[in-house]
Coordinates of C-alpha atoms and ligand atoms in Angstrom, one line a residue:
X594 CA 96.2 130.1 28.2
X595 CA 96.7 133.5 30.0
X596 CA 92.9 134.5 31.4
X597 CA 93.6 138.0 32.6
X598 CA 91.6 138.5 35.3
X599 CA 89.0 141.4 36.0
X600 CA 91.0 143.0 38.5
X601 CA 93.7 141.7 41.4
X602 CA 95.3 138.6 40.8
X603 CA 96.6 138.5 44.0
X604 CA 94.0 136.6 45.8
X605 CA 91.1 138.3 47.1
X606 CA 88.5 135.4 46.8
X607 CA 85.4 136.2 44.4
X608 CA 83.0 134.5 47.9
X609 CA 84.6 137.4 50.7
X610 CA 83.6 140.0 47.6
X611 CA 86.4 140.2 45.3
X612 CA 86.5 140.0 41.7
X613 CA 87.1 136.4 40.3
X614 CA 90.6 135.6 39.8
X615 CA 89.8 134.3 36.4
X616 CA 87.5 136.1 34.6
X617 CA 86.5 132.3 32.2
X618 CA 86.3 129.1 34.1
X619 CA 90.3 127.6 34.1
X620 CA 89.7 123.8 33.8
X621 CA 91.7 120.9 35.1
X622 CA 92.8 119.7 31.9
X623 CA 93.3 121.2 28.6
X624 CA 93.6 119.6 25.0
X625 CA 96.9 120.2 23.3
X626 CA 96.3 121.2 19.9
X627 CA 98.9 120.5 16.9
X628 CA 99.1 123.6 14.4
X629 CA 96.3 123.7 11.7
X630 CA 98.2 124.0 9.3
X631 CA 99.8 120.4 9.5
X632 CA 97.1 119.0 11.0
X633 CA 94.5 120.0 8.4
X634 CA 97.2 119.0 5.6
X635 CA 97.0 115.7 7.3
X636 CA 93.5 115.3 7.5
X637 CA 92.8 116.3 4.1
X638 CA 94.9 113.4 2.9
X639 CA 93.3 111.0 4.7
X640 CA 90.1 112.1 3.4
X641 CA 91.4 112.0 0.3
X642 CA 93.2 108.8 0.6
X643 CA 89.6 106.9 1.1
X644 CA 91.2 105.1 4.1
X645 CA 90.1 106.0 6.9
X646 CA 90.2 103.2 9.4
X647 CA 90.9 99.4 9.7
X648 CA 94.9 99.0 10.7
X649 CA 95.6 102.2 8.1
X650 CA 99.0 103.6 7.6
X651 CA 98.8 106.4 9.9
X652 CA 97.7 103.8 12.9
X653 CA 101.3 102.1 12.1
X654 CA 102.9 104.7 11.6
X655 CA 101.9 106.1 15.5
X656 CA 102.2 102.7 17.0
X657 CA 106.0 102.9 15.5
X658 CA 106.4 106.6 16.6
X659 CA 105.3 105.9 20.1
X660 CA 107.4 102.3 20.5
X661 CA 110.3 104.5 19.5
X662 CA 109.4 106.9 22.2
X663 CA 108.3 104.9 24.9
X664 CA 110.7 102.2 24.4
X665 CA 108.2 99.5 24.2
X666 CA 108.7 96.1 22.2
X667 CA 104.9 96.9 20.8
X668 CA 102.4 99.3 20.8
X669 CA 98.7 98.3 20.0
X670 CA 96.7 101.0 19.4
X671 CA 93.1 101.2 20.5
X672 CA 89.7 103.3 20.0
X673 CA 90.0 104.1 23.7
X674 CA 92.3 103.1 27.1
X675 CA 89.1 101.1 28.6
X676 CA 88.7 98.8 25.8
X677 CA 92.5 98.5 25.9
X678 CA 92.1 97.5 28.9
X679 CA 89.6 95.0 28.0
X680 CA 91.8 93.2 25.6
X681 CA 94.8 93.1 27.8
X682 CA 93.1 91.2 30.4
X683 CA 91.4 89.1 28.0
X684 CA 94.8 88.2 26.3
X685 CA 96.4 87.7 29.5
X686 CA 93.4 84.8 29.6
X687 CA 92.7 85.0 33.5
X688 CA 90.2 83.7 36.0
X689 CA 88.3 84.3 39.2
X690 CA 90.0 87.4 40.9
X691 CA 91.8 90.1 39.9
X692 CA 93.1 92.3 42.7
X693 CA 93.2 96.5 41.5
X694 CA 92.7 99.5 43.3
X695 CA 89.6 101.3 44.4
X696 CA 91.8 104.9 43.9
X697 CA 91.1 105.1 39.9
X698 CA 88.9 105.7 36.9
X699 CA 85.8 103.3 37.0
X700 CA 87.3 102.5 33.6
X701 CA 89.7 100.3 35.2
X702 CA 87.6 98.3 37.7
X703 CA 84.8 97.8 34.7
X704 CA 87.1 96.3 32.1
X705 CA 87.7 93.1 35.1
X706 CA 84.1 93.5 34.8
X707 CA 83.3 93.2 31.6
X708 CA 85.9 90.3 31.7
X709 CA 83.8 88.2 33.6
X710 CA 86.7 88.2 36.5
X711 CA 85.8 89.1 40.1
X712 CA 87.6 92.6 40.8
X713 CA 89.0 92.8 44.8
X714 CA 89.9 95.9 46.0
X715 CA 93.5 96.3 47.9
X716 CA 94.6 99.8 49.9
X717 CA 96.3 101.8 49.0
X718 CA 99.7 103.4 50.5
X719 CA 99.1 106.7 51.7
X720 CA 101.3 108.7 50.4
X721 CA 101.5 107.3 46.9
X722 CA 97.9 106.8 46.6
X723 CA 99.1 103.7 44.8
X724 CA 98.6 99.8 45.7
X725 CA 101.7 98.6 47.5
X726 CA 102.5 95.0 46.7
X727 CA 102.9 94.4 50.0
X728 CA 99.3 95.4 50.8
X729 CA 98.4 93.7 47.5
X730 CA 100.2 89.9 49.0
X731 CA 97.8 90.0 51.9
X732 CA 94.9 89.5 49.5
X733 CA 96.3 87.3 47.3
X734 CA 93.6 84.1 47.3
X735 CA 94.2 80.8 45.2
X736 CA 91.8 82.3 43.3
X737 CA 93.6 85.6 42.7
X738 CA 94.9 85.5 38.8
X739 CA 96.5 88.9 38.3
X740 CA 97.1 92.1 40.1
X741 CA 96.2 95.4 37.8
X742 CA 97.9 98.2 40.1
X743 CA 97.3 102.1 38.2
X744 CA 100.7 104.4 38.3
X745 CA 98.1 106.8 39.4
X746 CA 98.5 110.6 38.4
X747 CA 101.8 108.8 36.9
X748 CA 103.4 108.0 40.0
X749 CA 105.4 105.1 39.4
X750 CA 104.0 101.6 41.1
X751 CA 106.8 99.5 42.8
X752 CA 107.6 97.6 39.8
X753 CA 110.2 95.9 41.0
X754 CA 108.0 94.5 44.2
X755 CA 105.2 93.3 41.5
X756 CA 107.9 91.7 39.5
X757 CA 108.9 89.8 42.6
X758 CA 105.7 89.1 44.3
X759 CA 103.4 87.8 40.4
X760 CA 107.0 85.6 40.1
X761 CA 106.6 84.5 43.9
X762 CA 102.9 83.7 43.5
X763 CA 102.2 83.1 39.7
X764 CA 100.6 86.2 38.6
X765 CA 99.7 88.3 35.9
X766 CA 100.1 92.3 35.9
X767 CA 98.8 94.3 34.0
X768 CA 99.5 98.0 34.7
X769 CA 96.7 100.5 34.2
X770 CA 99.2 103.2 32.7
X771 CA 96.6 105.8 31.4
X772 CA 98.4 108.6 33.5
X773 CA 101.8 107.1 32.9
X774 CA 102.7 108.4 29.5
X775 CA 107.0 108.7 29.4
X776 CA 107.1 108.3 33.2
X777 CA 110.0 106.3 34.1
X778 CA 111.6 105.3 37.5
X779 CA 115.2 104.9 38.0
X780 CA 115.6 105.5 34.3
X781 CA 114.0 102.5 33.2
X782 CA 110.3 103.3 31.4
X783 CA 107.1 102.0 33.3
X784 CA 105.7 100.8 30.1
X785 CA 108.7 98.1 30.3
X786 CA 107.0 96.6 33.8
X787 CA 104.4 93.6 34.1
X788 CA 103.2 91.9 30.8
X789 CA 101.3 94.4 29.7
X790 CA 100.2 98.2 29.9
X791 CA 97.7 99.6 29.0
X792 CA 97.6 103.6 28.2
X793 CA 94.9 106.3 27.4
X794 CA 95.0 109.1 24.8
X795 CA 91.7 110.8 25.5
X796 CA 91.4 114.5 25.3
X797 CA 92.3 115.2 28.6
X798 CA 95.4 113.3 28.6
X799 CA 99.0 114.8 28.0
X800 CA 99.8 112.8 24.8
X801 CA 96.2 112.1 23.1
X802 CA 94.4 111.3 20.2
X803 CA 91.2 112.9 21.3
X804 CA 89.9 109.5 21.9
X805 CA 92.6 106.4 21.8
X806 CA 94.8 104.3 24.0
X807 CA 97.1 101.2 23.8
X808 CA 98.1 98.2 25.0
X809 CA 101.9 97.6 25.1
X810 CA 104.6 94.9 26.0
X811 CA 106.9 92.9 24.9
X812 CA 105.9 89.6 24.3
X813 CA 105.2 88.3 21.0
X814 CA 102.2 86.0 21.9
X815 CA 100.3 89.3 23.6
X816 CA 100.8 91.3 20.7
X817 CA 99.4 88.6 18.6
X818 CA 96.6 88.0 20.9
X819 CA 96.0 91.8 21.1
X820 CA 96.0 92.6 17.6
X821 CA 93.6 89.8 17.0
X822 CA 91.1 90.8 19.5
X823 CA 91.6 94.5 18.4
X824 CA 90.0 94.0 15.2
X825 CA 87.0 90.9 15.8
X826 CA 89.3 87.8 15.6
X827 CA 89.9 88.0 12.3
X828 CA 93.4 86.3 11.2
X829 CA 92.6 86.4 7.5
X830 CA 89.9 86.1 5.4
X831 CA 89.4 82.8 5.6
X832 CA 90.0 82.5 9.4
X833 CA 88.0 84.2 12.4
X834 CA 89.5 83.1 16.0
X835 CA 88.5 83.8 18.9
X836 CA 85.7 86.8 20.9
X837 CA 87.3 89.9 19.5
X838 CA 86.1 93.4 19.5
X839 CA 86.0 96.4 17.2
X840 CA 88.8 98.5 19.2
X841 CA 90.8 100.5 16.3
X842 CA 92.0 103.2 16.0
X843 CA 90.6 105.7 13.2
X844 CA 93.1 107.3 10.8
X845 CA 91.9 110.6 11.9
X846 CA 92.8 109.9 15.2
X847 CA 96.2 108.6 14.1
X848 CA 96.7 111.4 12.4
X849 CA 96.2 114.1 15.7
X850 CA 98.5 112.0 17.6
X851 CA 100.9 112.0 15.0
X852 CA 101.4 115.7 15.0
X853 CA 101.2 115.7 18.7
X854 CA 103.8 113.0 19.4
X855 CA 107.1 115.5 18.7
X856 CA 105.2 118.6 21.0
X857 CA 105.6 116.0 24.2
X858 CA 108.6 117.6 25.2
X859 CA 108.0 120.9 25.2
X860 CA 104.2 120.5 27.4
X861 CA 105.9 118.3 29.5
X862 CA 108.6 120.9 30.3
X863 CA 105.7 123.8 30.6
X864 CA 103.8 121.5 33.0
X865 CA 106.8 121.3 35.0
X866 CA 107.3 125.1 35.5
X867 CA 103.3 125.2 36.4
X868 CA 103.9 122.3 39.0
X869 CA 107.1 123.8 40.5
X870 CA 104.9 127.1 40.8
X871 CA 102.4 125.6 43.0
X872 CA 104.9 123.2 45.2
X873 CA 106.8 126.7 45.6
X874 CA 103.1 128.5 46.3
X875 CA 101.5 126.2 48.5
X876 CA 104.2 124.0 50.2
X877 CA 104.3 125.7 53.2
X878 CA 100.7 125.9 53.6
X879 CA 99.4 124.0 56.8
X880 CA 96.9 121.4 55.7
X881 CA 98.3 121.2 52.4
X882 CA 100.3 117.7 51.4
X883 CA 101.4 116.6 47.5
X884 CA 101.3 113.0 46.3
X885 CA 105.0 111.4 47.0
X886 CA 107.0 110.9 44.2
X887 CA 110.2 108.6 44.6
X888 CA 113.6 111.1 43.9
X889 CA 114.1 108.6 40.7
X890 CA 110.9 109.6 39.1
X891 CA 111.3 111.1 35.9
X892 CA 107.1 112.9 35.7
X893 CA 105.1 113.5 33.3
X894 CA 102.9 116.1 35.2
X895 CA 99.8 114.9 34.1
X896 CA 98.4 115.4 37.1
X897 CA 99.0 117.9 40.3
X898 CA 97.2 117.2 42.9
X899 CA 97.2 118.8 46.5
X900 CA 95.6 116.8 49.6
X901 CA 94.2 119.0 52.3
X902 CA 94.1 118.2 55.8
X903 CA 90.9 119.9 57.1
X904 CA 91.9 120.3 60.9
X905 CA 95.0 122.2 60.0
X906 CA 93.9 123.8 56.9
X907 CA 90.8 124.9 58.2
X908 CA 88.5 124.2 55.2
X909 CA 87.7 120.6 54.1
X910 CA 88.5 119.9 49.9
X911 CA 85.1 120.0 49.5
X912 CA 84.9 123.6 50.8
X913 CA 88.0 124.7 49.0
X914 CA 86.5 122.9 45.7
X915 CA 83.5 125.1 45.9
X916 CA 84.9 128.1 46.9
X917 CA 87.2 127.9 44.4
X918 CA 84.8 127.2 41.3
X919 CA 83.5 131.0 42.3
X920 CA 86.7 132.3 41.2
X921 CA 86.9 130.0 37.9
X922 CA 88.9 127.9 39.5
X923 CA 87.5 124.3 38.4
X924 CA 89.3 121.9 40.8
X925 CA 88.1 118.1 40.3
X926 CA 88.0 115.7 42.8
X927 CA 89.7 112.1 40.8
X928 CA 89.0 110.2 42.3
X929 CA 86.2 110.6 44.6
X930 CA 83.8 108.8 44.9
X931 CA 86.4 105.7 45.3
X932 CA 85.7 103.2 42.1
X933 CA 84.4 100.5 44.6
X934 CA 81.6 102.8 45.9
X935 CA 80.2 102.2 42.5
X936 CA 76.6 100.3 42.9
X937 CA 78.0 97.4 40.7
X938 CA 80.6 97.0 43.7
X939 CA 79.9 98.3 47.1
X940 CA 78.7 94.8 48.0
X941 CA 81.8 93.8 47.8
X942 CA 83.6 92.7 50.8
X943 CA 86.8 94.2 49.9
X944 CA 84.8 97.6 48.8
X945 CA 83.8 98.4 52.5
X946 CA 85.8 101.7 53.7
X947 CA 87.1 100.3 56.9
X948 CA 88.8 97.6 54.5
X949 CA 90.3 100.3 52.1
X950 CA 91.1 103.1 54.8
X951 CA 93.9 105.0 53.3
X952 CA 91.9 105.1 49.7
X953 CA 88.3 106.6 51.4
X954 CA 90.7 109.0 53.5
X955 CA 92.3 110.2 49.9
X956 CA 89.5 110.5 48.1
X957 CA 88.0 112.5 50.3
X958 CA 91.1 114.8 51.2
X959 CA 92.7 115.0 46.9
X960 CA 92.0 118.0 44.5
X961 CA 93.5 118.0 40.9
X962 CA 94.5 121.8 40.1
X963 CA 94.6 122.8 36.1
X964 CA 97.4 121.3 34.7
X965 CA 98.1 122.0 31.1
X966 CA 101.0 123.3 28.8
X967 CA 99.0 126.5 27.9
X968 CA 98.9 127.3 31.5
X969 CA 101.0 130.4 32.4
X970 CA 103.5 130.6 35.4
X971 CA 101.3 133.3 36.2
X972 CA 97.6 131.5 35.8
X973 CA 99.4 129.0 38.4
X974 CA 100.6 132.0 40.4
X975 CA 96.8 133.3 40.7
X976 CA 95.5 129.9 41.2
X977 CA 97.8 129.3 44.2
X978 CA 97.4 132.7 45.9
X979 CA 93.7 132.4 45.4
X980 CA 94.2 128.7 47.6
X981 CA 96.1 130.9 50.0
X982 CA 94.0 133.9 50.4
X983 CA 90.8 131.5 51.2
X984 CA 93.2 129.3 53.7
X985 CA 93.5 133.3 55.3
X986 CA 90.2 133.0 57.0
X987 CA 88.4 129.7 57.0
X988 CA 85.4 130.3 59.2
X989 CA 84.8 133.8 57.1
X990 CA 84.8 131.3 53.7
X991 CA 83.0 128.6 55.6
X992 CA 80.0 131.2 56.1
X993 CA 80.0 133.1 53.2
X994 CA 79.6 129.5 51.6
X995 CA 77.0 128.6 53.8
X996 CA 74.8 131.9 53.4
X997 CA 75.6 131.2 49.1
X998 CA 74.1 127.5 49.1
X999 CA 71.0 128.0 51.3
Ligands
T4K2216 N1 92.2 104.3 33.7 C1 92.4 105.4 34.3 C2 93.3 105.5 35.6 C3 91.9 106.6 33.8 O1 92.0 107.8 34.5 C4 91.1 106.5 32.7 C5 90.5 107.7 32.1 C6 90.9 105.3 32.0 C7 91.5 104.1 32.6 C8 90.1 105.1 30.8 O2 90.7 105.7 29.7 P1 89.8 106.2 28.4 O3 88.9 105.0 28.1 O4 89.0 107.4 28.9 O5 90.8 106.5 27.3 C9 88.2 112.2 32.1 C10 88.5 111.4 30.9 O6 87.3 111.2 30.1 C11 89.0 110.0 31.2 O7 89.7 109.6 30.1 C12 90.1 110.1 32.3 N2 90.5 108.8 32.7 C13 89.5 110.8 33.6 C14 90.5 110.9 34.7 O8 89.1 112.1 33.2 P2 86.0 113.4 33.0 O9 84.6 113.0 32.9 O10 86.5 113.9 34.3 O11 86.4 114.5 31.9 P3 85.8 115.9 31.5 O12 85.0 115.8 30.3 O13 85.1 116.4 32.7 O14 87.1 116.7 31.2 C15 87.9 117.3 32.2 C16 88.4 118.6 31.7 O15 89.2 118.4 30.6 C17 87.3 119.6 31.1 O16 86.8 120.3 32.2 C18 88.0 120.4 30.1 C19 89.1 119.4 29.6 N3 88.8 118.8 28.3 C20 87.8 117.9 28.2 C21 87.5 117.3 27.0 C22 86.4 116.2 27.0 C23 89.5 119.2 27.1 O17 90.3 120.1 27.2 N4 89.1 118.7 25.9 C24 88.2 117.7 25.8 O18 87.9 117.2 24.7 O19 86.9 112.1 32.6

């Protein structure tokens, strides 16, 4: 989307007087949208087919697509990536603890939840913002059962450390991969890592489905046991096994991420040119650090996020949050407040900050820019010079903010 602004683009920030940079509010996140015309002609013959849900050809038809694409052995598709998550652990039939990541969704932390499994939270490493599995070993308990690390913002975990530590210590993992859409690491796919993933196709997501998700892996009885707890339990119709759900996908659905699947390439490559725009922009801003990503990472850019040091930048990411929303420029803070502040968990032992340092510094340092295909080089341009015109004077920005909220 090109939002041509009111007047300079240049950065003269809408709080010291200027004219906003965007003259409509840019979000983080936009939806991709297929063309109408294919998409409607799809839609209309699902209508008309009468089948609109319950394993339908257009769910198999995706779960093929995207095993082709993500070179997975299967590809479950789900109403959602929390229920997916739900099942995986289920299938993966664990007990007592699970050891995850306070840096995340709440999605991710409520599905050990909903498991009846005690979720323990692990730091995270610094400049990944993902759990190591080295921090990760020092909580293992004999009651630990699994691990379920999140390639946050799609920045590949150490698969190969997990691999080594679940074989050294008889684990499960199960990677939260709802950012990790095509992200690989030393060309071999993260979906290929742990025994299982889980992914998310919500709106906001690069590949989506408006609403959908899926658990995939490789191994024959998780599929089964997947499948069956997608859809109740229900083997056949004389047969019901097991506590299963209602987590299918709708034929609508299907049928959006169908027509979305073959435009991955190009929004990946336009998300590329918006991320090198702002590394280019603001990488040699003081107080402004990205999210490491190993050399061997092939992105996704689902994210960008920028972390900003408030003693050398002069403004502290909540400032620069504010500021910039008066400029249209809606920055979100994922994810702040950390998932183990939630009430259900801040009793937790392992949820007190001082024993997740690194995660309460991030959270409270991260900002997600907008990141989206339909984002022009130039929208990224005006987003980072609006960043550095208010990094220009931080006492000036701190005021005029002050004398705004009283
Ligand atoms: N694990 C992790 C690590 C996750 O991040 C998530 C979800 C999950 C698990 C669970 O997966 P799902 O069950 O959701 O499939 C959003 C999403 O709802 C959520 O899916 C996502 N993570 C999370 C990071 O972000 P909100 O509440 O921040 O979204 P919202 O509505 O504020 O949207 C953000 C921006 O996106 C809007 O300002 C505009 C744009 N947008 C939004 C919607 C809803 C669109 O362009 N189209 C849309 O339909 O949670």
């Amino acid at each position: 989307m090109t939002t041509e602004s009111p007047r300079d683009r240049s950065g003269h920030p809408a709080l010291l007087g200027g004219a906003p940079t965007f003259g409509e509010p840019l979000f983080v996140a936009r939806s991709r949208i297929p063309s109408w015309d294919r998409l409607g002609a799809r839609f209309q013959a699902v209508v008309e087919s009468r089948r609109l849900t319950n394993n339908g050809p257009l769910v198999q038809e995706l779960e093929a697509a995207l095993r082709a694409r993500l070179g997975t052995g299967f590809c479950i598709a789900t109403a959602n990536g929390t229920i997916g998550l739900q099942l995986a652990l289920r299938a993966l039939a664990l007990e007592g603890e699970v050891i995850t990541t306070p840096f995340t969704f709440p999605a991710t932390v409520h599905a050990i939840e909903w498991n009846g499994l005690e979720p323990v939270f692990c730091d995270i490493d610094p400049e990944t913002y993902n759990l190591s599995p080295e921090l990760v070993a020092a909580r293992v308990t004999d009651r630990t059962s699994a691990v379920l690390p999140v390639h946050v913002f799609g920045n590949p975990c150490d698969i190969k450390g997990f691999g080594e530590l679940a074989a050294s210590r008889s684990l499960r993992v199960l990677y939260d991969a709802a950012h990790a859409f095509g992200v690989e690491t030393a060309g071999q796919s993260v979906l290929e890592a742990g025994d299982l993933s889980v992914l998310s196709f919500h709106a906001t997501k690069l590949f989506h489905s408006a609403e959908g998700g899926a658990v995939v892996g490789s191994s024959e009885e998780y599929r089964r046991a997947n499948a069956l707890l997608r859809n109740f339990g229900i083997v056949n119709e004389e047969e019901v096994s097991g506590v299963g759900l209602n987590a299918k996908l709708s034929e609508l659905h299907a049928a959006l991420g169908l027509e979305l699947l073959p435009l991955m390439d190009d929004e990946i490559a336009r998300r590329a040119t918006v991320a090198s725009r702002y590394t280019e922009s603001l990488g040699g801003l003081e107080g402004v650090r990205f999210q490491k990503f190993a050399p061997t990472t092939k992105r996704n850019y689902a994210y960008f996020t920028i972390e900003i040091d408030e003693s050398t930048f002069g403004l502290s990411r909540d400032e620069l949050h504010r500021a910039l929303r008066l400029d249209n420029i809606v920055t979100r803070k994922y994810f702040y407040p950390l998932a183990s502040q939630n009430s259900s968990y801040r009793g937790l032992p392992s949820s007190h900050p001082e024993s997740v340092p690194n995660a309460t510094r991030v959270a409270e340092r991260v900002l997600c820019l907008p990141i989206y295909g339909e984002l022009s080089a130039g929208d990224a341009d005006a987003v980072a010079a609006t960043i550095v015109a208010l990094a220009r004077d931080p006492d000036q920005v701190r005021s005029a903010l002050s004398v705004l909220e009283a």
